[in-house]
Structure formats: structure tokens, C-alpha cells
Short mmCIF file of C-alpha atoms in Angstrom, two decimals:
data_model
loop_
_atom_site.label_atom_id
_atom_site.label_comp_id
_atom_site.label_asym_id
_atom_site.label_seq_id
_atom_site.Cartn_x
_atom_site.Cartn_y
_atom_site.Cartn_z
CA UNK A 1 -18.35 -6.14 3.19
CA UNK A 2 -16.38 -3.37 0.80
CA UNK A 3 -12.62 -3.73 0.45
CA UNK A 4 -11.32 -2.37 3.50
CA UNK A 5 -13.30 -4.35 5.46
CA UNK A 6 -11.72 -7.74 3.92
CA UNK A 7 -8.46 -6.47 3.84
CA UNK A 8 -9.61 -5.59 7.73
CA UNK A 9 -10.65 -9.15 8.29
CA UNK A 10 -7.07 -10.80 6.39
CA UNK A 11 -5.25 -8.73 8.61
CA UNK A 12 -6.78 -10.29 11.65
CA UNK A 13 -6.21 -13.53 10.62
CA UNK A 14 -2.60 -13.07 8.81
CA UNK A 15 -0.81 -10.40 10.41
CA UNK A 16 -0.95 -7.04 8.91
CA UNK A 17 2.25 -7.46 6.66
CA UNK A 18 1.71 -5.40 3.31
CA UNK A 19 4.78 -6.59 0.93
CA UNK A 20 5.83 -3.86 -1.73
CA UNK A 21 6.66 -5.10 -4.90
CA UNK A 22 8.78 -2.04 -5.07
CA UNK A 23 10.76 -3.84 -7.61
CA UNK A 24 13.57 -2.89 -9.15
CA UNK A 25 16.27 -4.77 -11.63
CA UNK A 26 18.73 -4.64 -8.92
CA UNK A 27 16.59 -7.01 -6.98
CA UNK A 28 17.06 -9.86 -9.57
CA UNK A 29 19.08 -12.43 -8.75
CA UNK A 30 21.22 -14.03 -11.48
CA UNK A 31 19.30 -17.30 -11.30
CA UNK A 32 16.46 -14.69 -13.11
CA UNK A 33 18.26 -12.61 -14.21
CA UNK A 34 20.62 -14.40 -16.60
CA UNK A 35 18.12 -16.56 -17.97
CA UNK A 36 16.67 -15.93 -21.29
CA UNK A 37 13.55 -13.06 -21.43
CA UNK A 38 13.46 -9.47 -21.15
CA UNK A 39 13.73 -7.12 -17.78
CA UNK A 40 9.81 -7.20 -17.47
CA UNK A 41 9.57 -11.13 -17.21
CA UNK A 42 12.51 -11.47 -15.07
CA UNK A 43 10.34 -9.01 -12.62
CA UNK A 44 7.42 -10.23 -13.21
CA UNK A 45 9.11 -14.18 -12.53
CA UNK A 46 10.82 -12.56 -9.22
CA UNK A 47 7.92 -11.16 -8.16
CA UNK A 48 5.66 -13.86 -8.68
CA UNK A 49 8.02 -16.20 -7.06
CA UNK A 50 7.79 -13.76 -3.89
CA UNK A 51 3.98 -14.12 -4.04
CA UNK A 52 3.91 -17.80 -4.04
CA UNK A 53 6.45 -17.61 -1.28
CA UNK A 54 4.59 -14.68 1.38
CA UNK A 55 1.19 -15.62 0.68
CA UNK A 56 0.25 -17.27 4.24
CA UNK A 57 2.12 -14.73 5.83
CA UNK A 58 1.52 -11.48 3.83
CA UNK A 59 -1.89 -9.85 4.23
CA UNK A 60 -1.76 -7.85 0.94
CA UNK A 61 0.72 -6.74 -1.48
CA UNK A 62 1.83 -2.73 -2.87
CA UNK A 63 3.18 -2.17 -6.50
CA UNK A 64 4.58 1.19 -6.47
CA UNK A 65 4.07 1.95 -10.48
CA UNK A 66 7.02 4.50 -10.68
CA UNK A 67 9.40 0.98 -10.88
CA UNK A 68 7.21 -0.15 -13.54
CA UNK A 69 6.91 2.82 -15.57
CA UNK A 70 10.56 3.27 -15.88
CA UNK A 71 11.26 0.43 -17.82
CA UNK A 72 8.24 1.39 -20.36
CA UNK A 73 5.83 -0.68 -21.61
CA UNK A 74 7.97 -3.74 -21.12
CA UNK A 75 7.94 -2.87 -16.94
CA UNK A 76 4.01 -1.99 -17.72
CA UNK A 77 3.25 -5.46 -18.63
CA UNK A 78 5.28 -6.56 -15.57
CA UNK A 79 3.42 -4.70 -13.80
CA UNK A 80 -0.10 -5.85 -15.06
CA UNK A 81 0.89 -9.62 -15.39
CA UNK A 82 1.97 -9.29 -11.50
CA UNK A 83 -1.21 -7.59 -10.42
CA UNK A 84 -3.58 -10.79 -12.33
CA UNK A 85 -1.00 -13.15 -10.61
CA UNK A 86 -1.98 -11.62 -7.04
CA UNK A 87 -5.45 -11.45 -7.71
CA UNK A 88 -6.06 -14.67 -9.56
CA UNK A 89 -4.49 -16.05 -6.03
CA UNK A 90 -7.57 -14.36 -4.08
CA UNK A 91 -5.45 -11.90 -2.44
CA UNK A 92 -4.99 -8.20 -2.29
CA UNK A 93 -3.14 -6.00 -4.40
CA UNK A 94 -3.04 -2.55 -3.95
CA UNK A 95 -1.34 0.01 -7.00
CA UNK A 96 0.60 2.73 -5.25
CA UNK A 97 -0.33 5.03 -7.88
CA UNK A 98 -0.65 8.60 -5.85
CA UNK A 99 -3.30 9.78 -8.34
CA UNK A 100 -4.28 13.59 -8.22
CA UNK A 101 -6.10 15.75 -10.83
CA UNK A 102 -9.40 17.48 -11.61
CA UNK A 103 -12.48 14.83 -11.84
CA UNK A 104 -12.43 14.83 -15.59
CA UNK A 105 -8.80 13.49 -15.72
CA UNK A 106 -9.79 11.43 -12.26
CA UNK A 107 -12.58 9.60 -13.90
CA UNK A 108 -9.71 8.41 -16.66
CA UNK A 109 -7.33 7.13 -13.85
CA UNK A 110 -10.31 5.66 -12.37
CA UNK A 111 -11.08 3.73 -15.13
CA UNK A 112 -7.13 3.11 -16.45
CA UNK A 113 -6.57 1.80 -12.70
CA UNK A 114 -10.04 -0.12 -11.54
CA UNK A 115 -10.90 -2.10 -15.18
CA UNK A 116 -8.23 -3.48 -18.05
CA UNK A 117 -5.04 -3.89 -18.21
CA UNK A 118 -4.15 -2.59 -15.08
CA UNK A 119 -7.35 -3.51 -12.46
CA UNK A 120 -6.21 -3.84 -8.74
CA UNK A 121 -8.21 -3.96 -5.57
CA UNK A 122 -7.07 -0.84 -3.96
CA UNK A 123 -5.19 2.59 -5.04
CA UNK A 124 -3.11 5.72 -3.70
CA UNK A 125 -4.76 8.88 -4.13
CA UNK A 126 -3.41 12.21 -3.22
CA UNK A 127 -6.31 14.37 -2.20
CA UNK A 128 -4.46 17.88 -1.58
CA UNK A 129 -6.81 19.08 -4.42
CA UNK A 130 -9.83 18.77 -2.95
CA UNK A 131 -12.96 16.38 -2.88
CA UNK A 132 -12.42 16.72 -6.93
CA UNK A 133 -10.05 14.20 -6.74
CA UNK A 134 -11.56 11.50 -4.69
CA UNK A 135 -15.00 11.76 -6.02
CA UNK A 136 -14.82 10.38 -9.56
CA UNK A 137 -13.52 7.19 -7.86
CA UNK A 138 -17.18 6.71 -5.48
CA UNK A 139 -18.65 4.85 -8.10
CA UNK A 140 -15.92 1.90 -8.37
CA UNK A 141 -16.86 1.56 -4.29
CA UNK A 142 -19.99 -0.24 -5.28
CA UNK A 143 -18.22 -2.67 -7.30
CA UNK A 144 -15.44 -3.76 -4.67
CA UNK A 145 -12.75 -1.33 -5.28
CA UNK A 146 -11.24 1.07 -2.59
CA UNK A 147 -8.81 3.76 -1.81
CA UNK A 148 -5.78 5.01 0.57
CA UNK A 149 -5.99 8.81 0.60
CA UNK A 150 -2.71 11.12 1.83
CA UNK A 151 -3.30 12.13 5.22
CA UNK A 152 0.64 12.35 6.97
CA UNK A 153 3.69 10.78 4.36
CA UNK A 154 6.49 8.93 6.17
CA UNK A 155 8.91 11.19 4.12
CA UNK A 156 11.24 13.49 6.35
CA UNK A 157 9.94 16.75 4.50
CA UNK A 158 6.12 15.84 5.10
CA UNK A 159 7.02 18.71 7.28
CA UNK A 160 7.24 21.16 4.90
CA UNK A 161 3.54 21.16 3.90
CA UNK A 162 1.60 18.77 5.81
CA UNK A 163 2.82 20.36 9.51
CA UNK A 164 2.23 23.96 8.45
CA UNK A 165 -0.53 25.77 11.36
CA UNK A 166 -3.14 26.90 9.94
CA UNK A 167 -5.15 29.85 11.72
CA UNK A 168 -7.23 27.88 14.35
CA UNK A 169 -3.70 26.04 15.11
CA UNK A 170 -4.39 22.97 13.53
CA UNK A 171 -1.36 21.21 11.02
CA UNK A 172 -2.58 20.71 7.69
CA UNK A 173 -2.81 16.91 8.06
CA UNK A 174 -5.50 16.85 10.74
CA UNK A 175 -7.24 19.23 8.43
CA UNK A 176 -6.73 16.65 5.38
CA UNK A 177 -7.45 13.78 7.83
CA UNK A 178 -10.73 15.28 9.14
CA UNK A 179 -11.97 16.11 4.99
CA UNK A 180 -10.86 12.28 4.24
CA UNK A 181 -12.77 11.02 7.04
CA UNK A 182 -16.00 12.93 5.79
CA UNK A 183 -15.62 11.91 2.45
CA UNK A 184 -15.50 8.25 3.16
CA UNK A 185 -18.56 8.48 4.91
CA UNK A 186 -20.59 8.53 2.37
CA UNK A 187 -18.76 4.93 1.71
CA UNK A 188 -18.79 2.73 4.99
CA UNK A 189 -21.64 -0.41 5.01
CA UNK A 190 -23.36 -1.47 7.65
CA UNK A 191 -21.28 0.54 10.54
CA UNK A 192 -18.37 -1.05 9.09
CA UNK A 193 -14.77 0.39 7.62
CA UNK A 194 -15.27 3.34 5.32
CA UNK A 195 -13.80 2.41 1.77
CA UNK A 196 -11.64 5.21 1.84
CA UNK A 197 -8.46 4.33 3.58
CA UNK A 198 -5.63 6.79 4.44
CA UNK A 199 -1.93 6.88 4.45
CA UNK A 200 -0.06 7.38 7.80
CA UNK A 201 3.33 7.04 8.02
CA UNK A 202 4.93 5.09 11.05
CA UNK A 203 7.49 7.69 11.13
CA UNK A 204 4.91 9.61 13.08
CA UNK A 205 3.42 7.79 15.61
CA UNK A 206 2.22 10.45 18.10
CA UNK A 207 0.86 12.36 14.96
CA UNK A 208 -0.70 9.19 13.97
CA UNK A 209 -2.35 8.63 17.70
CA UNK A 210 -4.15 12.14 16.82
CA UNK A 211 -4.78 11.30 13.42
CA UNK A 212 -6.70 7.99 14.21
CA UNK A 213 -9.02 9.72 17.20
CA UNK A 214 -11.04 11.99 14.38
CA UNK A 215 -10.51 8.87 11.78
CA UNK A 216 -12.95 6.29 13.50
CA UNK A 217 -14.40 4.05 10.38
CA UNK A 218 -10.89 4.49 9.00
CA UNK A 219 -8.06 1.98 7.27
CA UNK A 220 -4.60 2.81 7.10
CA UNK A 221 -1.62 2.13 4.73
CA UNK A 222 1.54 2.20 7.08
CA UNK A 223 4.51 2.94 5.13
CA UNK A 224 7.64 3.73 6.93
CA UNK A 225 8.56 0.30 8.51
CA UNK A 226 12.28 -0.70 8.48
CA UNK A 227 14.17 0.47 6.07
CA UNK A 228 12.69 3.76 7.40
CA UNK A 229 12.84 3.79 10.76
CA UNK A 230 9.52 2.22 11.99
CA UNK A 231 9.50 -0.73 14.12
CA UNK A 232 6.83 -2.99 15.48
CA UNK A 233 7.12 -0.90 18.95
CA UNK A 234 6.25 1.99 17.29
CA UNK A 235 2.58 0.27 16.31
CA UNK A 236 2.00 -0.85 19.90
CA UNK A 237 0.22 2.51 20.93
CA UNK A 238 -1.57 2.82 17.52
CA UNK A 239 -2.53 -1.11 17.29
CA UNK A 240 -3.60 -0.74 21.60
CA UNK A 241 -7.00 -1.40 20.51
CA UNK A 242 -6.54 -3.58 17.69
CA UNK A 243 -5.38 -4.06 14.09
CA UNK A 244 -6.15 -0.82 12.39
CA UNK A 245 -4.11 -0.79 9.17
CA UNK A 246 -1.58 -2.60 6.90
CA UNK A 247 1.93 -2.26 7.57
CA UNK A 248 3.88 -1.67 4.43
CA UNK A 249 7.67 -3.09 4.22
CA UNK A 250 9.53 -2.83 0.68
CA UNK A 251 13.21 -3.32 0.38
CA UNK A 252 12.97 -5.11 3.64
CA UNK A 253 11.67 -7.85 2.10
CA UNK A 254 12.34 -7.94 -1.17
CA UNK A 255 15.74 -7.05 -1.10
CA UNK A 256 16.38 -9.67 2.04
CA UNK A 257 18.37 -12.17 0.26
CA UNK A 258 20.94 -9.17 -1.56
CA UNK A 259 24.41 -10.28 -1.22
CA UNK A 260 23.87 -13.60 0.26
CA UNK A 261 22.55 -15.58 -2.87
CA UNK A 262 22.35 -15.04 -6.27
CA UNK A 263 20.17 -19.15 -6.37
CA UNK A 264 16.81 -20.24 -6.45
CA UNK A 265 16.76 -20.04 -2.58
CA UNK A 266 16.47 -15.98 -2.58
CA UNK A 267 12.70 -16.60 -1.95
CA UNK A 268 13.94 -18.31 1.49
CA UNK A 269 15.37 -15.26 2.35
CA UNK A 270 12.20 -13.16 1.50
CA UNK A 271 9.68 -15.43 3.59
CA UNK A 272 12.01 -15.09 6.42
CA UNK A 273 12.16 -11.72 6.41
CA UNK A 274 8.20 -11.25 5.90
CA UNK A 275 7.49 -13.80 8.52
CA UNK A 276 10.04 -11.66 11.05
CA UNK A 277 8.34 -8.66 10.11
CA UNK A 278 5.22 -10.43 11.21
CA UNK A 279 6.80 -11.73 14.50
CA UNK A 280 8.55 -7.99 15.33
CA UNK A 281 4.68 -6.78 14.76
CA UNK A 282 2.84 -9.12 16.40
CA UNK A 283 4.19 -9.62 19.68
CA UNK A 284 3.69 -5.91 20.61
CA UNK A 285 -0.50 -5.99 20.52
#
């Protein structure tokens, strides 16, 4: 089995709850956050707390590196130290990294991103440049590594670009979803999941029903659930046939306990709200 098709196979089991360590210093409580230790161990403590806390009920978890990055290389080791922590656990991590850039400088990200410091299970690619930028990648597929490539964004102005006609009438996205399905051809064992996943938001969900139907051997990364409109209704239509993606919830989650605890219960909060997201999802397939 390749990547996708264990994350496929958690999901099944688990629920289909991706938690995004979208973490921020306003997340802290003070019981962290007052204690001795720089910003990048009180998120690394915070979110490794939240790991020990979701792991029955969370099938995978999201870094988004942008969070990390900002608070330099202390955030970076944060950021590293949390992805070991989620591996070493034998679970999932994905690194919401959005790569996109000729296959010289793609073979670099490649490396930076699937070996070292900074090795995860899964990343975000954007592939608006072409097949360049997923290609340099194929080789990590061999060893157990995987990828979620742009297809439709949650973001209001997806719009802008990704709805545009082009001259046979078709939007942009079905045109990026029908290339991203062909490239991960090349990539799917034994009639199973391609290792080449691709983004959908749940914003979307009748673009997503269209999306799916040319995306057959396809994974998805679902962003867009609460704090962005998406509920678990929304998924009934795209789940109809069964689980077909992870279902990505940030500040849902890991913001859940924000103003009503500043203690060591916060993680309380956090499972609750991971294990409702679960219920909310579940009860619609």
C-alpha cells in the first residue's frame, strides 16, 4: 500500500478528522505559556499535548509551515520536533507546504521536505505550473511519501482563477483536476489510491461532486470545515459512496478551549471538539 492508501484505510477505521496544527502563540494557554522556554517549545509542548490528546480520534494531522516560519528558526524547530513527535506515534503528518517551482528548485523542496530535519508523510503542492512541479517529487512515491495537489481552494477568491472558462467551457479546476488525475497515474499500486492526492475545498461541494467523477483513484485534503463554512452535511453527497478524503479542521480545534481556560485542562476542550467534529461527520454517511 503507498500513503494514500493508509491514510485511506485510518480514515475508515477513525473517522476522517485531519487536525491542523495551524498553531499560533495566541493559542497558548498560560499554563504553557508562562512557564519557562522559548515560543517554539511552548508550541511544540501545546501541540504535542494536542497529539497525545486526538490520537484515537484524529486520522492525521496538517502543519501549515507559514506559523512556523514566522517565528524563525526557533518556530522551525517547533515545527520539526512536532512532525518526529507525530510520526514517532505511527501516525500521519502531513506539511501544508504549497510548494511550486521549476523541477530543479522542486527536487530541493523534495528533498528539504521528504528527508532531514523536516521529513513528513505527505505535502501540499501547487501544480498551476505544470507537470514540472509535481514530477521531481515521483521518486519519494517509492519510498512511502505522497502528495495533495491544488485542484479547487476553499478560499472565497478561488474564483478569480480557478473558475475562469476556458474555450471548450470548462473552469480551470476541472482542467487542473483532470492533469492531476493523469499524473498520479503513473503512481497508484495494485488498482489502489493514486499517491497523488488533491485539495478540494468543502466550500464547494457541487464543484467537488464534478471534481471527484473524472478523479476516480483519487484522495482528497478537505479544508474548509467550520470555521469556514463547511459542515458535515455538506460531505454527505461527496462521502455517498464512502470515505474519500480527510477533512481538515484548524482553529476549530485547536483554538476550542480560547477563553474558557487558561489550565492544564485546555486539551479537554480540544478532544471534545475533535471528537464532535467526528460525530457532526459521521452520522451523515
Amino acid at each position: 500500500m503507498n500513503i494514500m492508501d493508509k491514510l485511506a484505510n485510518r480514515a475508515k477505521i477513525v473517522g476522517p478528522v485531519c487536525v491542523g496544527l495551524d498553531t499560533k502563540l495566541e493559542f497558548i494557554p498560560k499554563c504553557i505559556s508562562e512557564t519557562n522556554g522559548t515560543a517554539g517549545e511552548h508550541i511544540f509542548e501545546f501541540n504535542k499535548r494536542i497529539v497525545d490528546a486526538t490520537k484515537d480520534t484524529a486520522c492525521c494531522y496538517k502543519l501549515q509551515i507559514a506559523c512556523y516560519e514566522a517565528l524563525g528558526l526557533d518556530g522551525l524547530r517547533a515545527f520539526s520536533d512536532t512532525l518526529k513527535y507525530i510520526r514517532s506515534n505511527g501516525l500521519i503528518a502531513i506539511s501544508d507546504i504549497k510548494r511550486g517551482d521549476i523541477s530543479s528548485t522542486a527536487a530541493q523542496y523534495a528533498k528539504g521536505h521528504f528527508c532531514g530535519d523536516f521529513e513528513t508523510d505527505i505535502i501540499t503542492v501547487n501544480g498551476y505550473m505544470g507537470v514540472d512541479a509535481i514530477s521531481p517529487y515521483a521518486p519519494y512515491f517509492e519510498k512511502g511519501k505522497g502528495m495533495f495537489a491544488l485542484v479547487k481552494t476553499s478560499n472565497p477568491s478561488s474564483v478569480d482563477l480557478q473558475d475562469t472558462l476556458e474555450s471548450d467551457g470548462r473552469p480551470v479546476y476541472m482542467h487542473m483536476a483532470e492533469l492531476v488525475s493523469k499524473w498520479g497515474s503513473s503512481y497508484t499500486e495494485n488498482r489502489g489510491l493514486s499517491a497523488i492526492g488533491a485539495v478540494v475545498g468543502l466550500t464547494y461541494p457541487d464543484e467537488f461532486i464534478k471534481i471527484k467523477a473524472v478523479m476516480p483513484n483519487t484522495f482528497f485534503l478537505i479544508p474548509g470545515y467550520g470555521a469556514q463554512g463547511g459542515t458535515g452535511k455538506d460531505l454527505a453527497r461527496i462521502f455517498g459512496d464512502g470515505i474519500c478524503g480527510v477533512v481538515n479542521s484548524s482553529r476549530g480545534i485547536i483554538g476550542a478551549h480560547k477563553g474558557k481556560t487558561e489550565g492544564d485542562d485546555f486539551v479537554s476542550y480540544i478532544a471534545c471538539a475533535a471528537a464532535a467534529m467526528r460525530e457532526d461527520i459521521m452520522k451523515w454517511l
